[in-house]
Amino acid sequence: MDKDTTPRISGFSRRRVTVADGVALNVAVGGTGSPVVLLHGFPQTHLMWRHVAADLAADHTVICPDLRGYGDSDKPADDGHAYSKRTMARDVVALARALGHDRFALAGHDRGALVAVRAGLDHPDVVTHLAALDVLPTLDSWEVMHGRSAAVGFHLYLMAQPPGLPEAMIGASADAFFGHFLDLWTSDPNAIPPDVRAAYLKASREAVPSIVADYRATATVDVEHDEADRAAGAKLRMPVTVLQQDWGAALGFDAAGRWRAWAGNLDHRTVTCGHFMAEEAPAEVVKALRDLLKR
């Protein structure tokens, strides 16, 4: 049998945890202390947190799952709701509970941040602190993209199309498609070494239908949920920290203002690194998370 050469988070154990009927998540767990759950982004896996998680594990129980549809977690067929952020947020709550934690701090990057926001809105008594890295809430993301500037989000529009064409197009050239984002969004190419890059590409190549379903939900059911919450005046009740590149300057919107509409207790910070900040600037991310946990 070939030896598993997939990179791992140093000092963390890996296991599978059932979170819903027929759905188990792959999760890396390490450290002791108050729980912190870290959710990865696209096109990545839980491995993106390897530096941040190892640091936080000095005084926290750190839980790093692959989201449903990604990495080594299960990839159920899409029924229109299987990849809604509401469903994925339930997975996270069930995962933490299965590991013995009824309340926890939650941080997410990119896609994981959208899941984290939905978890904060739907489960305010469970999520004690919330951090979002380099994303806007779903509804706001669609609202700020206009005209030619929206070309930076071409993948959002591609994967919003009905089932069939997006999966075929991406699957036909998966490594080129996913590798494009790893290259384009990274300011420091050394932040994602070859073995980690290879792990991301393999995981993404093997999950094209579920990744597309995740993005398709962001153009359909997730928007409906956000619209309902905005109409109801729902807000994140816990302390919130947002780390973000200066998208507002580039695309012409007030990023902090967009977040303040959802979070009353907000610390919004602009970073100078690239999109994959947990890998490019882990010390800055750790500091922001530790500052958040003190609030």
mmCIF file of C-alpha atoms in Angstrom:
data_model
loop_
_atom_site.group_PDB
_atom_site.id
_atom_site.type_symbol
_atom_site.label_atom_id
_atom_site.label_comp_id
_atom_site.label_asym_id
_atom_site.label_seq_id
_atom_site.Cartn_x
_atom_site.Cartn_y
_atom_site.Cartn_z
ATOM 1 C CA MET A 1 0.000 0.000 0.000
ATOM 2 C CA ASP A 2 1.337 3.443 -0.915
ATOM 3 C CA LYS A 3 2.214 5.668 1.990
ATOM 4 C CA ASP A 4 -0.036 8.704 2.453
ATOM 5 C CA THR A 5 2.162 11.701 1.684
ATOM 6 C CA THR A 6 -0.560 14.335 2.091
ATOM 7 C CA PRO A 7 0.747 17.213 4.258
ATOM 8 C CA ARG A 8 -0.689 17.439 7.755
ATOM 9 C CA ILE A 9 -0.951 20.025 10.506
ATOM 10 C CA SER A 10 1.887 19.307 12.906
ATOM 11 C CA GLY A 11 0.721 17.882 16.225
ATOM 12 C CA PHE A 12 -2.894 17.459 15.109
ATOM 13 C CA SER A 13 -4.835 14.199 14.901
ATOM 14 C CA ARG A 14 -7.270 13.506 12.085
ATOM 15 C CA ARG A 15 -10.615 11.769 12.294
ATOM 16 C CA ARG A 16 -13.988 11.556 10.592
ATOM 17 C CA VAL A 17 -17.055 12.830 12.419
ATOM 18 C CA THR A 18 -20.646 12.261 11.332
ATOM 19 C CA VAL A 19 -22.536 15.577 11.294
ATOM 20 C CA ALA A 20 -25.708 14.766 9.350
ATOM 21 C CA ASP A 21 -27.484 11.799 7.838
ATOM 22 C CA GLY A 22 -24.968 10.261 5.458
ATOM 23 C CA VAL A 23 -22.441 13.093 5.857
ATOM 24 C CA ALA A 24 -19.154 12.865 7.746
ATOM 25 C CA LEU A 25 -16.469 15.533 7.842
ATOM 26 C CA ASN A 26 -12.735 15.013 7.833
ATOM 27 C CA VAL A 27 -11.313 17.062 10.692
ATOM 28 C CA ALA A 28 -7.927 17.829 12.212
ATOM 29 C CA VAL A 29 -7.959 18.506 15.960
ATOM 30 C CA GLY A 30 -5.179 19.688 18.241
ATOM 31 C CA GLY A 31 -4.419 21.561 21.433
ATOM 32 C CA THR A 32 -6.369 22.039 24.658
ATOM 33 C CA GLY A 33 -8.428 24.877 26.054
ATOM 34 C CA SER A 34 -11.411 26.870 24.843
ATOM 35 C CA PRO A 35 -12.505 25.712 21.369
ATOM 36 C CA VAL A 36 -11.824 27.550 18.130
ATOM 37 C CA VAL A 37 -13.158 26.230 14.820
ATOM 38 C CA LEU A 38 -11.348 27.253 11.622
ATOM 39 C CA LEU A 39 -13.088 26.939 8.231
ATOM 40 C CA HIS A 40 -11.099 26.909 5.006
ATOM 41 C CA GLY A 41 -11.722 28.657 1.706
ATOM 42 C CA PHE A 42 -11.529 27.934 -2.035
ATOM 43 C CA PRO A 43 -9.732 26.141 -3.609
ATOM 44 C CA GLN A 44 -8.269 24.740 -0.430
ATOM 45 C CA THR A 45 -8.782 22.347 2.459
ATOM 46 C CA HIS A 46 -8.332 22.525 6.227
ATOM 47 C CA LEU A 47 -4.579 22.462 5.548
ATOM 48 C CA MET A 48 -4.626 26.212 4.805
ATOM 49 C CA TRP A 49 -4.750 26.780 8.598
ATOM 50 C CA ARG A 50 -1.571 24.776 9.310
ATOM 51 C CA HIS A 51 0.444 27.746 10.654
ATOM 52 C CA VAL A 52 -2.402 29.517 12.459
ATOM 53 C CA ALA A 53 -3.780 26.320 13.986
ATOM 54 C CA ALA A 54 -0.429 25.197 15.347
ATOM 55 C CA ASP A 55 0.031 28.564 17.068
ATOM 56 C CA LEU A 56 -3.487 28.736 18.526
ATOM 57 C CA ALA A 57 -3.217 25.151 19.795
ATOM 58 C CA ALA A 58 -0.839 26.368 22.505
ATOM 59 C CA ASP A 59 -3.870 27.443 24.532
ATOM 60 C CA HIS A 60 -6.983 26.440 22.588
ATOM 61 C CA THR A 61 -8.615 23.309 21.284
ATOM 62 C CA VAL A 62 -8.418 23.966 17.541
ATOM 63 C CA ILE A 63 -10.815 22.207 15.176
ATOM 64 C CA CYS A 64 -10.104 22.353 11.437
ATOM 65 C CA PRO A 65 -12.629 20.509 9.246
ATOM 66 C CA ASP A 66 -12.845 20.078 5.522
ATOM 67 C CA LEU A 67 -16.212 21.587 4.627
ATOM 68 C CA ARG A 68 -18.768 19.212 3.166
ATOM 69 C CA GLY A 69 -18.004 18.858 -0.526
ATOM 70 C CA TYR A 70 -14.303 19.598 -0.062
ATOM 71 C CA GLY A 71 -11.145 17.672 0.758
ATOM 72 C CA ASP A 72 -11.719 14.323 2.424
ATOM 73 C CA SER A 73 -15.187 15.183 3.718
ATOM 74 C CA ASP A 74 -18.288 13.612 2.207
ATOM 75 C CA LYS A 75 -19.781 15.086 -0.942
ATOM 76 C CA PRO A 76 -23.534 14.444 -0.977
ATOM 77 C CA ALA A 77 -25.573 14.954 -4.115
ATOM 78 C CA ASP A 78 -27.035 18.427 -4.415
ATOM 79 C CA ASP A 79 -30.768 18.793 -3.845
ATOM 80 C CA GLY A 80 -30.841 22.584 -3.921
ATOM 81 C CA HIS A 81 -30.073 22.868 -0.210
ATOM 82 C CA ALA A 82 -27.271 20.357 0.413
ATOM 83 C CA TYR A 83 -24.661 23.101 -0.059
ATOM 84 C CA SER A 84 -26.498 26.080 1.335
ATOM 85 C CA LYS A 85 -24.453 27.914 3.919
ATOM 86 C CA ARG A 86 -27.277 27.215 6.359
ATOM 87 C CA THR A 87 -26.779 23.473 5.897
ATOM 88 C CA MET A 88 -23.010 23.786 6.068
ATOM 89 C CA ALA A 89 -23.303 25.888 9.234
ATOM 90 C CA ARG A 90 -25.368 23.122 10.817
ATOM 91 C CA ASP A 91 -22.535 20.739 9.985
ATOM 92 C CA VAL A 92 -20.112 22.930 11.927
ATOM 93 C CA VAL A 93 -22.351 23.154 14.982
ATOM 94 C CA ALA A 94 -22.917 19.384 14.901
ATOM 95 C CA LEU A 95 -19.179 18.771 14.528
ATOM 96 C CA ALA A 96 -18.287 20.883 17.545
ATOM 97 C CA ARG A 97 -21.027 19.266 19.611
ATOM 98 C CA ALA A 98 -19.831 15.785 18.646
ATOM 99 C CA LEU A 99 -16.375 16.779 19.889
ATOM 100 C CA GLY A 100 -17.854 17.960 23.195
ATOM 101 C CA HIS A 101 -18.266 21.714 22.615
ATOM 102 C CA ASP A 102 -21.660 23.414 22.846
ATOM 103 C CA ARG A 103 -20.134 26.883 22.317
ATOM 104 C CA PHE A 104 -17.070 27.899 20.345
ATOM 105 C CA ALA A 105 -15.272 30.719 18.556
ATOM 106 C CA LEU A 106 -15.404 30.517 14.770
ATOM 107 C CA ALA A 107 -13.152 31.856 12.027
ATOM 108 C CA GLY A 108 -13.539 31.355 8.309
ATOM 109 C CA HIS A 109 -11.676 32.289 5.165
ATOM 110 C CA ASP A 110 -13.399 32.899 1.824
ATOM 111 C CA ARG A 111 -16.081 30.178 1.457
ATOM 112 C CA GLY A 112 -15.564 29.191 5.072
ATOM 113 C CA ALA A 113 -16.228 32.786 6.117
ATOM 114 C CA LEU A 114 -19.629 32.651 4.405
ATOM 115 C CA VAL A 115 -20.410 29.505 6.384
ATOM 116 C CA ALA A 116 -19.168 31.208 9.546
ATOM 117 C CA VAL A 117 -21.400 34.239 9.007
ATOM 118 C CA ARG A 118 -24.433 32.045 8.458
ATOM 119 C CA ALA A 119 -23.553 30.066 11.600
ATOM 120 C CA GLY A 120 -23.315 33.322 13.554
ATOM 121 C CA LEU A 121 -26.706 34.484 12.309
ATOM 122 C CA ASP A 122 -28.470 31.135 12.748
ATOM 123 C CA HIS A 123 -26.752 30.013 15.971
ATOM 124 C CA PRO A 124 -25.974 33.164 17.982
ATOM 125 C CA ASP A 125 -26.007 31.301 21.298
ATOM 126 C CA VAL A 126 -23.408 28.843 20.032
ATOM 127 C CA VAL A 127 -20.857 31.061 18.250
ATOM 128 C CA THR A 128 -19.093 33.211 20.860
ATOM 129 C CA HIS A 129 -16.717 35.130 18.548
ATOM 130 C CA LEU A 130 -16.557 35.328 14.766
ATOM 131 C CA ALA A 131 -13.786 36.182 12.310
ATOM 132 C CA ALA A 132 -14.120 36.488 8.535
ATOM 133 C CA LEU A 133 -11.087 36.613 6.252
ATOM 134 C CA ASP A 134 -11.211 38.378 2.885
ATOM 135 C CA VAL A 135 -14.849 38.156 1.934
ATOM 136 C CA LEU A 136 -18.085 40.121 2.086
ATOM 137 C CA PRO A 137 -21.386 38.609 3.175
ATOM 138 C CA THR A 138 -23.037 36.808 0.262
ATOM 139 C CA LEU A 139 -25.686 39.396 -0.556
ATOM 140 C CA ASP A 140 -23.180 42.250 -0.419
ATOM 141 C CA SER A 141 -20.735 40.436 -2.696
ATOM 142 C CA TRP A 142 -23.299 40.339 -5.474
ATOM 143 C CA GLU A 143 -24.319 43.935 -4.892
ATOM 144 C CA VAL A 144 -20.831 45.449 -5.186
ATOM 145 C CA MET A 145 -19.874 43.787 -8.469
ATOM 146 C CA HIS A 146 -20.706 45.983 -11.446
ATOM 147 C CA GLY A 147 -19.700 46.178 -15.091
ATOM 148 C CA ARG A 148 -16.133 45.417 -16.065
ATOM 149 C CA SER A 149 -14.941 45.263 -12.449
ATOM 150 C CA ALA A 150 -17.132 42.199 -11.975
ATOM 151 C CA ALA A 151 -14.769 40.270 -14.262
ATOM 152 C CA VAL A 152 -12.631 39.506 -11.198
ATOM 153 C CA GLY A 153 -15.496 37.292 -10.031
ATOM 154 C CA PHE A 154 -16.028 35.435 -13.303
ATOM 155 C CA HIS A 155 -15.968 32.115 -11.465
ATOM 156 C CA LEU A 156 -18.981 33.185 -9.389
ATOM 157 C CA TYR A 157 -21.013 33.687 -12.543
ATOM 158 C CA LEU A 158 -19.738 30.511 -14.201
ATOM 159 C CA MET A 159 -20.627 28.300 -11.251
ATOM 160 C CA ALA A 160 -23.997 30.008 -10.814
ATOM 161 C CA GLN A 161 -25.205 28.432 -14.060
ATOM 162 C CA PRO A 162 -27.577 25.434 -14.082
ATOM 163 C CA PRO A 163 -26.012 22.008 -13.567
ATOM 164 C CA GLY A 164 -24.107 20.542 -16.475
ATOM 165 C CA LEU A 165 -22.014 23.103 -18.300
ATOM 166 C CA PRO A 166 -19.957 24.488 -15.358
ATOM 167 C CA GLU A 167 -19.058 21.018 -14.147
ATOM 168 C CA ALA A 168 -18.066 19.905 -17.674
ATOM 169 C CA MET A 169 -15.967 22.985 -18.389
ATOM 170 C CA ILE A 170 -14.139 22.967 -15.058
ATOM 171 C CA GLY A 171 -13.707 19.205 -14.972
ATOM 172 C CA ALA A 172 -12.112 19.238 -18.436
ATOM 173 C CA SER A 173 -9.265 21.438 -17.183
ATOM 174 C CA ALA A 174 -9.485 21.243 -13.406
ATOM 175 C CA ASP A 175 -5.844 21.839 -12.523
ATOM 176 C CA ALA A 176 -5.642 24.882 -14.802
ATOM 177 C CA PHE A 177 -8.886 26.275 -13.381
ATOM 178 C CA PHE A 178 -8.107 25.844 -9.687
ATOM 179 C CA GLY A 179 -4.425 26.616 -10.161
ATOM 180 C CA HIS A 180 -5.376 29.938 -11.744
ATOM 181 C CA PHE A 181 -6.770 31.156 -8.427
ATOM 182 C CA LEU A 182 -3.876 29.822 -6.382
ATOM 183 C CA ASP A 183 -1.548 31.813 -8.616
ATOM 184 C CA LEU A 184 -3.610 34.957 -9.114
ATOM 185 C CA TRP A 185 -4.613 35.478 -5.498
ATOM 186 C CA THR A 186 -1.212 34.840 -3.904
ATOM 187 C CA SER A 187 1.162 37.744 -3.339
ATOM 188 C CA ASP A 188 3.890 35.423 -2.051
ATOM 189 C CA PRO A 189 4.097 32.206 -4.122
ATOM 190 C CA ASN A 190 6.324 30.633 -1.457
ATOM 191 C CA ALA A 191 3.394 30.734 0.982
ATOM 192 C CA ILE A 192 1.889 27.698 -0.764
ATOM 193 C CA PRO A 193 4.744 25.197 -1.232
ATOM 194 C CA PRO A 194 4.580 22.534 -3.956
ATOM 195 C CA ASP A 195 3.309 19.712 -1.739
ATOM 196 C CA VAL A 196 0.505 21.848 -0.350
ATOM 197 C CA ARG A 197 -0.401 23.163 -3.803
ATOM 198 C CA ALA A 198 -0.517 19.596 -5.100
ATOM 199 C CA ALA A 199 -2.823 18.608 -2.229
ATOM 200 C CA TYR A 200 -5.172 21.514 -3.007
ATOM 201 C CA LEU A 201 -5.283 20.692 -6.712
ATOM 202 C CA LYS A 202 -5.925 16.995 -6.086
ATOM 203 C CA ALA A 203 -8.693 17.714 -3.584
ATOM 204 C CA SER A 204 -10.352 20.233 -5.908
ATOM 205 C CA ARG A 205 -9.999 18.051 -9.011
ATOM 206 C CA GLU A 206 -11.832 15.270 -7.168
ATOM 207 C CA ALA A 207 -14.635 17.543 -5.968
ATOM 208 C CA VAL A 208 -15.731 19.548 -9.012
ATOM 209 C CA PRO A 209 -19.484 18.819 -8.757
ATOM 210 C CA SER A 210 -19.688 19.631 -5.041
ATOM 211 C CA ILE A 211 -17.546 22.761 -5.328
ATOM 212 C CA VAL A 212 -19.794 24.006 -8.128
ATOM 213 C CA ALA A 213 -22.850 23.168 -6.003
ATOM 214 C CA ASP A 214 -21.405 25.239 -3.142
ATOM 215 C CA TYR A 215 -20.974 28.237 -5.434
ATOM 216 C CA ARG A 216 -24.344 27.710 -7.123
ATOM 217 C CA ALA A 217 -25.983 27.904 -3.694
ATOM 218 C CA THR A 218 -24.327 31.288 -3.206
ATOM 219 C CA ALA A 219 -26.259 32.603 -6.213
ATOM 220 C CA THR A 220 -29.575 31.058 -5.184
ATOM 221 C CA VAL A 221 -30.642 29.825 -1.747
ATOM 222 C CA ASP A 222 -27.922 31.692 0.172
ATOM 223 C CA VAL A 223 -29.086 34.992 -1.308
ATOM 224 C CA GLU A 224 -32.634 34.219 -0.236
ATOM 225 C CA HIS A 225 -31.490 33.589 3.328
ATOM 226 C CA ASP A 226 -29.458 36.808 3.432
ATOM 227 C CA GLU A 227 -32.329 38.834 1.986
ATOM 228 C CA ALA A 228 -34.685 37.473 4.638
ATOM 229 C CA ASP A 229 -32.230 38.353 7.410
ATOM 230 C CA ARG A 230 -31.614 41.835 6.058
ATOM 231 C CA ALA A 231 -35.354 42.467 5.862
ATOM 232 C CA ALA A 232 -35.737 41.265 9.450
ATOM 233 C CA GLY A 233 -32.852 43.452 10.654
ATOM 234 C CA ALA A 234 -30.855 40.438 11.822
ATOM 235 C CA LYS A 235 -27.298 41.123 12.971
ATOM 236 C CA LEU A 236 -24.341 39.182 14.279
ATOM 237 C CA ARG A 237 -24.529 39.554 18.066
ATOM 238 C CA MET A 238 -21.040 38.354 18.961
ATOM 239 C CA PRO A 239 -17.748 40.277 18.593
ATOM 240 C CA VAL A 240 -16.687 40.171 14.934
ATOM 241 C CA THR A 241 -13.277 40.708 13.347
ATOM 242 C CA VAL A 242 -12.851 41.086 9.591
ATOM 243 C CA LEU A 243 -9.496 40.968 7.824
ATOM 244 C CA GLN A 244 -9.729 42.107 4.242
ATOM 245 C CA GLN A 245 -7.675 43.258 1.298
ATOM 246 C CA ASP A 246 -8.618 46.742 0.128
ATOM 247 C CA TRP A 247 -11.347 45.574 -2.215
ATOM 248 C CA GLY A 248 -13.339 48.733 -1.600
ATOM 249 C CA ALA A 249 -10.674 50.955 -3.106
ATOM 250 C CA ALA A 250 -10.404 48.659 -6.124
ATOM 251 C CA LEU A 251 -14.117 48.144 -6.766
ATOM 252 C CA GLY A 252 -15.554 51.349 -5.322
ATOM 253 C CA PHE A 253 -17.409 50.439 -2.134
ATOM 254 C CA ASP A 254 -17.107 50.900 1.617
ATOM 255 C CA ALA A 255 -16.067 47.459 2.879
ATOM 256 C CA ALA A 256 -16.188 48.346 6.559
ATOM 257 C CA GLY A 257 -19.586 49.983 6.069
ATOM 258 C CA ARG A 258 -20.926 46.846 4.427
ATOM 259 C CA TRP A 259 -19.789 44.783 7.388
ATOM 260 C CA ARG A 260 -21.132 47.262 9.969
ATOM 261 C CA ALA A 261 -24.602 46.697 8.557
ATOM 262 C CA TRP A 262 -24.318 43.092 9.766
ATOM 263 C CA ALA A 263 -22.110 43.392 12.845
ATOM 264 C CA GLY A 264 -22.486 45.967 15.609
ATOM 265 C CA ASN A 265 -19.348 44.942 17.503
ATOM 266 C CA LEU A 266 -16.921 45.062 14.587
ATOM 267 C CA ASP A 267 -13.139 45.283 14.263
ATOM 268 C CA HIS A 268 -12.413 45.733 10.532
ATOM 269 C CA ARG A 269 -8.759 45.556 9.476
ATOM 270 C CA THR A 270 -7.240 46.071 6.035
ATOM 271 C CA VAL A 271 -4.270 43.855 5.201
ATOM 272 C CA THR A 272 -1.519 44.258 2.613
ATOM 273 C CA CYS A 273 -0.878 40.570 1.917
ATOM 274 C CA GLY A 274 -2.699 38.514 -0.687
ATOM 275 C CA HIS A 275 -5.960 36.616 -0.432
ATOM 276 C CA PHE A 276 -4.452 33.549 1.229
ATOM 277 C CA MET A 277 -3.530 35.517 4.334
ATOM 278 C CA ALA A 278 -3.495 32.590 6.770
ATOM 279 C CA GLU A 279 -0.596 31.214 4.737
ATOM 280 C CA GLU A 280 1.023 34.489 3.675
ATOM 281 C CA ALA A 281 0.748 36.386 6.968
ATOM 282 C CA PRO A 282 -0.072 33.823 9.683
ATOM 283 C CA ALA A 283 1.349 35.955 12.517
ATOM 284 C CA GLU A 284 -0.977 38.824 11.564
ATOM 285 C CA VAL A 285 -3.949 36.469 11.434
ATOM 286 C CA VAL A 286 -3.067 34.881 14.787
ATOM 287 C CA LYS A 287 -2.767 38.291 16.421
ATOM 288 C CA ALA A 288 -6.154 39.349 15.075
ATOM 289 C CA LEU A 289 -7.762 36.133 16.318
ATOM 290 C CA ARG A 290 -6.176 36.418 19.758
ATOM 291 C CA ASP A 291 -7.316 40.033 19.972
ATOM 292 C CA LEU A 292 -10.831 38.919 19.005
ATOM 293 C CA LEU A 293 -10.920 36.204 21.665
ATOM 294 C CA LYS A 294 -10.162 38.806 24.350
ATOM 295 C CA ARG A 295 -13.234 40.882 23.471
#
